[in-house]
GROMACS .gro file of C-alpha atoms in nm:
model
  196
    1UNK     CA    1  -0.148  -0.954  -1.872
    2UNK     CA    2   0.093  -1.233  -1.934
    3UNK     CA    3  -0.206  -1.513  -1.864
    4UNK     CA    4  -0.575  -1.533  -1.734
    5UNK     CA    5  -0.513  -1.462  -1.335
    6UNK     CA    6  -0.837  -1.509  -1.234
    7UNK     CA    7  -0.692  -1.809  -1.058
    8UNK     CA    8  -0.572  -1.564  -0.810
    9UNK     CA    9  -0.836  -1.489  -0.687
   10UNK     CA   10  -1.113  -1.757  -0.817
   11UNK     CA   11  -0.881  -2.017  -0.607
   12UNK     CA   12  -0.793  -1.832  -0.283
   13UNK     CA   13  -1.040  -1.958  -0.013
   14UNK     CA   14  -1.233  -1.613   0.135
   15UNK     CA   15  -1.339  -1.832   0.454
   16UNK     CA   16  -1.033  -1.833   0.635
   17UNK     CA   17  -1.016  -2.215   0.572
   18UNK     CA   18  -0.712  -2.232   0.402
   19UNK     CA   19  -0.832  -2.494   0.163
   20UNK     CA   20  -0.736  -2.289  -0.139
   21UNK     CA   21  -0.754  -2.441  -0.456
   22UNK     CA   22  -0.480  -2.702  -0.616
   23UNK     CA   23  -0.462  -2.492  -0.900
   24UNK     CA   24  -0.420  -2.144  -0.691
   25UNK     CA   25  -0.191  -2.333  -0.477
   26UNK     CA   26   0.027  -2.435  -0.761
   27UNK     CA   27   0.054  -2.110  -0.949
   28UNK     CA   28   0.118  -1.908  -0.640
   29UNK     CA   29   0.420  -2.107  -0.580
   30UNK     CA   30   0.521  -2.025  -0.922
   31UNK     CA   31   0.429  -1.661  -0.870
   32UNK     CA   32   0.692  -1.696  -0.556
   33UNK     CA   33   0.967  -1.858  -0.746
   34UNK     CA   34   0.942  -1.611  -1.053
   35UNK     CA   35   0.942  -1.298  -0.778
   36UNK     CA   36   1.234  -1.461  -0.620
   37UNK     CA   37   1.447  -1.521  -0.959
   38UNK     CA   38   1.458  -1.167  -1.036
   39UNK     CA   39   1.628  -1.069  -0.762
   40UNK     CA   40   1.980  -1.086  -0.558
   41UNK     CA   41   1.824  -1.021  -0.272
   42UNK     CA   42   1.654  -1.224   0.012
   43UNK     CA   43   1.331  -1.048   0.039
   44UNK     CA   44   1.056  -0.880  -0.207
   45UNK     CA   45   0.791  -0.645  -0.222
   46UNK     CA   46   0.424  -0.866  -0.089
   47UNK     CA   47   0.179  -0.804  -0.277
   48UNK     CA   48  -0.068  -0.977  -0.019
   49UNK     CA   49  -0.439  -0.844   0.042
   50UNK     CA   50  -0.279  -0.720   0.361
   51UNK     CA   51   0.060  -0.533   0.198
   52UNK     CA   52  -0.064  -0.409  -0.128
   53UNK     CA   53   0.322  -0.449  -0.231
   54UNK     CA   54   0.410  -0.234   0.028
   55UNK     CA   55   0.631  -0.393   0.242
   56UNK     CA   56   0.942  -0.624   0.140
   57UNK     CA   57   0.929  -0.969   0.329
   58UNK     CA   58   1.093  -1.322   0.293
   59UNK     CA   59   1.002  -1.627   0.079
   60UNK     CA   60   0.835  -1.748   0.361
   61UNK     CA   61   0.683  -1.426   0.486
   62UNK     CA   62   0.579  -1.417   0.133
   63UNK     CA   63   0.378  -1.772   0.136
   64UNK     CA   64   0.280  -1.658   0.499
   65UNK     CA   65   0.083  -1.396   0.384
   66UNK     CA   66  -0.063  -1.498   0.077
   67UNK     CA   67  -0.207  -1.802   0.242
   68UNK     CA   68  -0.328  -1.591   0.514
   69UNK     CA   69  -0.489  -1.257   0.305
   70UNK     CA   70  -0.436  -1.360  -0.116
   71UNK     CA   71  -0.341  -1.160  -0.336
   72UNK     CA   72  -0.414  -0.759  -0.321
   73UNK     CA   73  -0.690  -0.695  -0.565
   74UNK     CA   74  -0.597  -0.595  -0.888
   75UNK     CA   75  -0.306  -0.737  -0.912
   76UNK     CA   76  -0.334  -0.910  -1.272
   77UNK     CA   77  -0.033  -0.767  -1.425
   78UNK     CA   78   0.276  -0.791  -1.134
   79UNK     CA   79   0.448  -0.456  -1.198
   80UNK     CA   80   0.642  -0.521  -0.947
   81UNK     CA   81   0.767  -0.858  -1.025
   82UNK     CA   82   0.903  -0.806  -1.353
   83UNK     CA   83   0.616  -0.723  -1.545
   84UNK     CA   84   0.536  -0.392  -1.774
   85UNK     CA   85   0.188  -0.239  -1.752
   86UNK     CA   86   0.084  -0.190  -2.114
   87UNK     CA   87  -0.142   0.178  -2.110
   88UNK     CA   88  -0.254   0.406  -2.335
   89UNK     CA   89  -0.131   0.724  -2.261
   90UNK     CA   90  -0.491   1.021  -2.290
   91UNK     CA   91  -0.428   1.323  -2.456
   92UNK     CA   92  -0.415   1.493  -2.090
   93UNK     CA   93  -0.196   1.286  -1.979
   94UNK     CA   94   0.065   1.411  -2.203
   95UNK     CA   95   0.393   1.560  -2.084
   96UNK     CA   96   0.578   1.523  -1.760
   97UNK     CA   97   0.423   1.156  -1.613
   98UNK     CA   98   0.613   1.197  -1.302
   99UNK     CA   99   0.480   1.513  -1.129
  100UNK     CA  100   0.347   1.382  -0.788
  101UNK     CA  101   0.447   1.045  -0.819
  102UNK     CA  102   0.687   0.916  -0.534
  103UNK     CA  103   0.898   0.675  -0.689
  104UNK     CA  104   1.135   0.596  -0.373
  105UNK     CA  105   1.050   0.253  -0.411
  106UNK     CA  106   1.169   0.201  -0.785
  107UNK     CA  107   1.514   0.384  -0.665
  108UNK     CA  108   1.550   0.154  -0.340
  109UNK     CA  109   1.498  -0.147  -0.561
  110UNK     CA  110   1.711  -0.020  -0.783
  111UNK     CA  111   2.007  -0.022  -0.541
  112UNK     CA  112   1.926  -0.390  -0.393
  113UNK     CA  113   2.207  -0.549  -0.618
  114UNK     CA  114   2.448  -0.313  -0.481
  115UNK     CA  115   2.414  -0.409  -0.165
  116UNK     CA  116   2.371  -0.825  -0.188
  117UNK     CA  117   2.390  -1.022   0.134
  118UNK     CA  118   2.693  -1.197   0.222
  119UNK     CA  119   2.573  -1.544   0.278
  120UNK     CA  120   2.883  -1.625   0.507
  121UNK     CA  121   2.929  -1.397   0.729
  122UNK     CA  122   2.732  -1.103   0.931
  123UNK     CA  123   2.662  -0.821   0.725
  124UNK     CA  124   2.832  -0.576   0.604
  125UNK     CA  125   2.811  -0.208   0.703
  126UNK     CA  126   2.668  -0.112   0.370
  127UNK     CA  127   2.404  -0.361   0.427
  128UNK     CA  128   2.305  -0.231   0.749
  129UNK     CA  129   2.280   0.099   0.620
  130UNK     CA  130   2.077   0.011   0.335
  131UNK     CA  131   1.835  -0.165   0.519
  132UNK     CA  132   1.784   0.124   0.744
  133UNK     CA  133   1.674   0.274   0.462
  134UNK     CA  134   1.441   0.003   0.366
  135UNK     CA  135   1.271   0.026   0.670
  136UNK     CA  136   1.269   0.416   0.658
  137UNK     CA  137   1.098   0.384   0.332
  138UNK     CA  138   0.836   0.166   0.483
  139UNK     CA  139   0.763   0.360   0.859
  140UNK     CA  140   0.535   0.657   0.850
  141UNK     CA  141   0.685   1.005   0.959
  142UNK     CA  142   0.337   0.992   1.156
  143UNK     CA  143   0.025   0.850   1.236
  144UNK     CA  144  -0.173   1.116   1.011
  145UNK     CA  145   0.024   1.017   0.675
  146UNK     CA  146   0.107   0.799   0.467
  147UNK     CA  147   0.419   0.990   0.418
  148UNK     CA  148   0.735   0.792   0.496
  149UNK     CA  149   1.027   0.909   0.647
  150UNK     CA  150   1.285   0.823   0.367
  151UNK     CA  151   1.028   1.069   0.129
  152UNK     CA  152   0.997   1.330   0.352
  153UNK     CA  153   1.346   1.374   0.412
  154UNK     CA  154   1.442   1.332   0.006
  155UNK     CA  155   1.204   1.556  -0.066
  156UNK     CA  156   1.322   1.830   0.215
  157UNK     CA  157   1.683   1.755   0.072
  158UNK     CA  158   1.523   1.825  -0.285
  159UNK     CA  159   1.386   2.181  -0.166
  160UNK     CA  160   1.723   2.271  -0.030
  161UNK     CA  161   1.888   2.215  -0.384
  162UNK     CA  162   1.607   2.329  -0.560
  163UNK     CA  163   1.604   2.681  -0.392
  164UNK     CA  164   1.939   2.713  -0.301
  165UNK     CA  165   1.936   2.716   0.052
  166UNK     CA  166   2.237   2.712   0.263
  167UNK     CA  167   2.345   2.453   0.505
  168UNK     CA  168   2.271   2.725   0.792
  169UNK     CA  169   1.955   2.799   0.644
  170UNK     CA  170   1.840   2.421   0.612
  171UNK     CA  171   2.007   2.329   0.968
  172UNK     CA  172   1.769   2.647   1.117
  173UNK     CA  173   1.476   2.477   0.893
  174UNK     CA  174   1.516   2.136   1.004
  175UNK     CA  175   1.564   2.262   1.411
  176UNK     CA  176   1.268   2.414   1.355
  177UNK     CA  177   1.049   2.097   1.195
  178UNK     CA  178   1.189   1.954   1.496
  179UNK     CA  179   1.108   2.206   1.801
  180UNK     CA  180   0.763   2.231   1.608
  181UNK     CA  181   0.692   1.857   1.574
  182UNK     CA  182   0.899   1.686   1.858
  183UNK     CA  183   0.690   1.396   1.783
  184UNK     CA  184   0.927   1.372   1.455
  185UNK     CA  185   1.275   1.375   1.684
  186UNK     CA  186   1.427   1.124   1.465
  187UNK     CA  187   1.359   1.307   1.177
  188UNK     CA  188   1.575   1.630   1.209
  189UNK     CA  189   1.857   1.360   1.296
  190UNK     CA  190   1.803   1.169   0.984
  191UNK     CA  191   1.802   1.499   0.823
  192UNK     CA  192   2.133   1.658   0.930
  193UNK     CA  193   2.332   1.312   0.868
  194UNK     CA  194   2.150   1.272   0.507
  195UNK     CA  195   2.242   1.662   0.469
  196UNK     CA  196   2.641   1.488   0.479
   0.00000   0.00000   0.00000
């Protein structure tokens, strides 16, 4: 922990009053600018009592929300805002640290200086494209998971390489996701263009 962040939550007023303290009022901003200056891009994750750092918003989404909800509990240490959590690795923990772990969000961030806004002019189609996948990484392939589209079709993607299968085989596994779950129409789409 770079400093004692008790402030963030000793400061936020819990009444709905908005009369949050000058101190948590001044460090948030800070918290804002520093989240901001390590990026390219126009929006970052919010780590907001509502968000939990799931959801990628504006500067002022960003004071928006943490006015409204303060800061997701447990946030001391802003691993994602530039900071490393320190951990001691247990003796079972040992090995491959990855296995169940969807990182989609470390790759997408990843990519954000790649695809920079052009301040003076509409976007580009790259843009567009990439923040289509922004939003697929956020929107749930249903209302029973927590699942996102952009995951469920990487990881479908990863099977087929995985195993081998062939593009027939895949396009006959993907029409049937589809004719199974036609709740999911989108996703066999999304599927067969990400398939290339």
């Amino acid at each position: 922990m770079a400093d004692d962040r008790r402030w963030m939550y000793d400061g936020f007023d819990k009444t709905g009053g908005k009369t949050h303290s000058a101190e948590w009022r001044k460090k948030t901003q800070a918290f804002i600018d520093h989240a901001f200056s390590l990026t390219t891009h126009y929006r970052v994750r919010c780590p907001c009592n509502e968000h939990n750092n799931g959801k990628f918003v504006t500067r002022e989404q960003l004071v928006r929300d943490l006015v409204d909800y303060g800061f997701m509990p447990s946030y001391e240490t802003w691993t994602f805002h530039g900071e490393k959590e320190t951990r001691v690795q247990t003796e079972g923990e040992a090995g491959d640290d990855s296995a169940g772990v969807d990182r989609m969000d470390e790759m997408l961030e990843a990519l954000q200086p790649e695809f920079c806004l052009n301040s003076e002019g509409p976007p580009t189609k790259e843009v567009e494209e990439f923040f289509k996948l922004l939003q697929a990484s956020e929107e749930p392939l249903h209302e029973h998971t927590k699942l996102s589209v952009l995951a469920f079709v990487t990881r479908l993607i990863a099977i087929k390489s995985k195993y081998f299968f062939s593009n027939k085989c895949f396009n006959d596994l993907v029409q049937l996701i589809g004719d199974a779950f036609p709740q999911l129409i989108s996703c066999p789409r999304i599927c067969i263009s990400a398939r290339g």
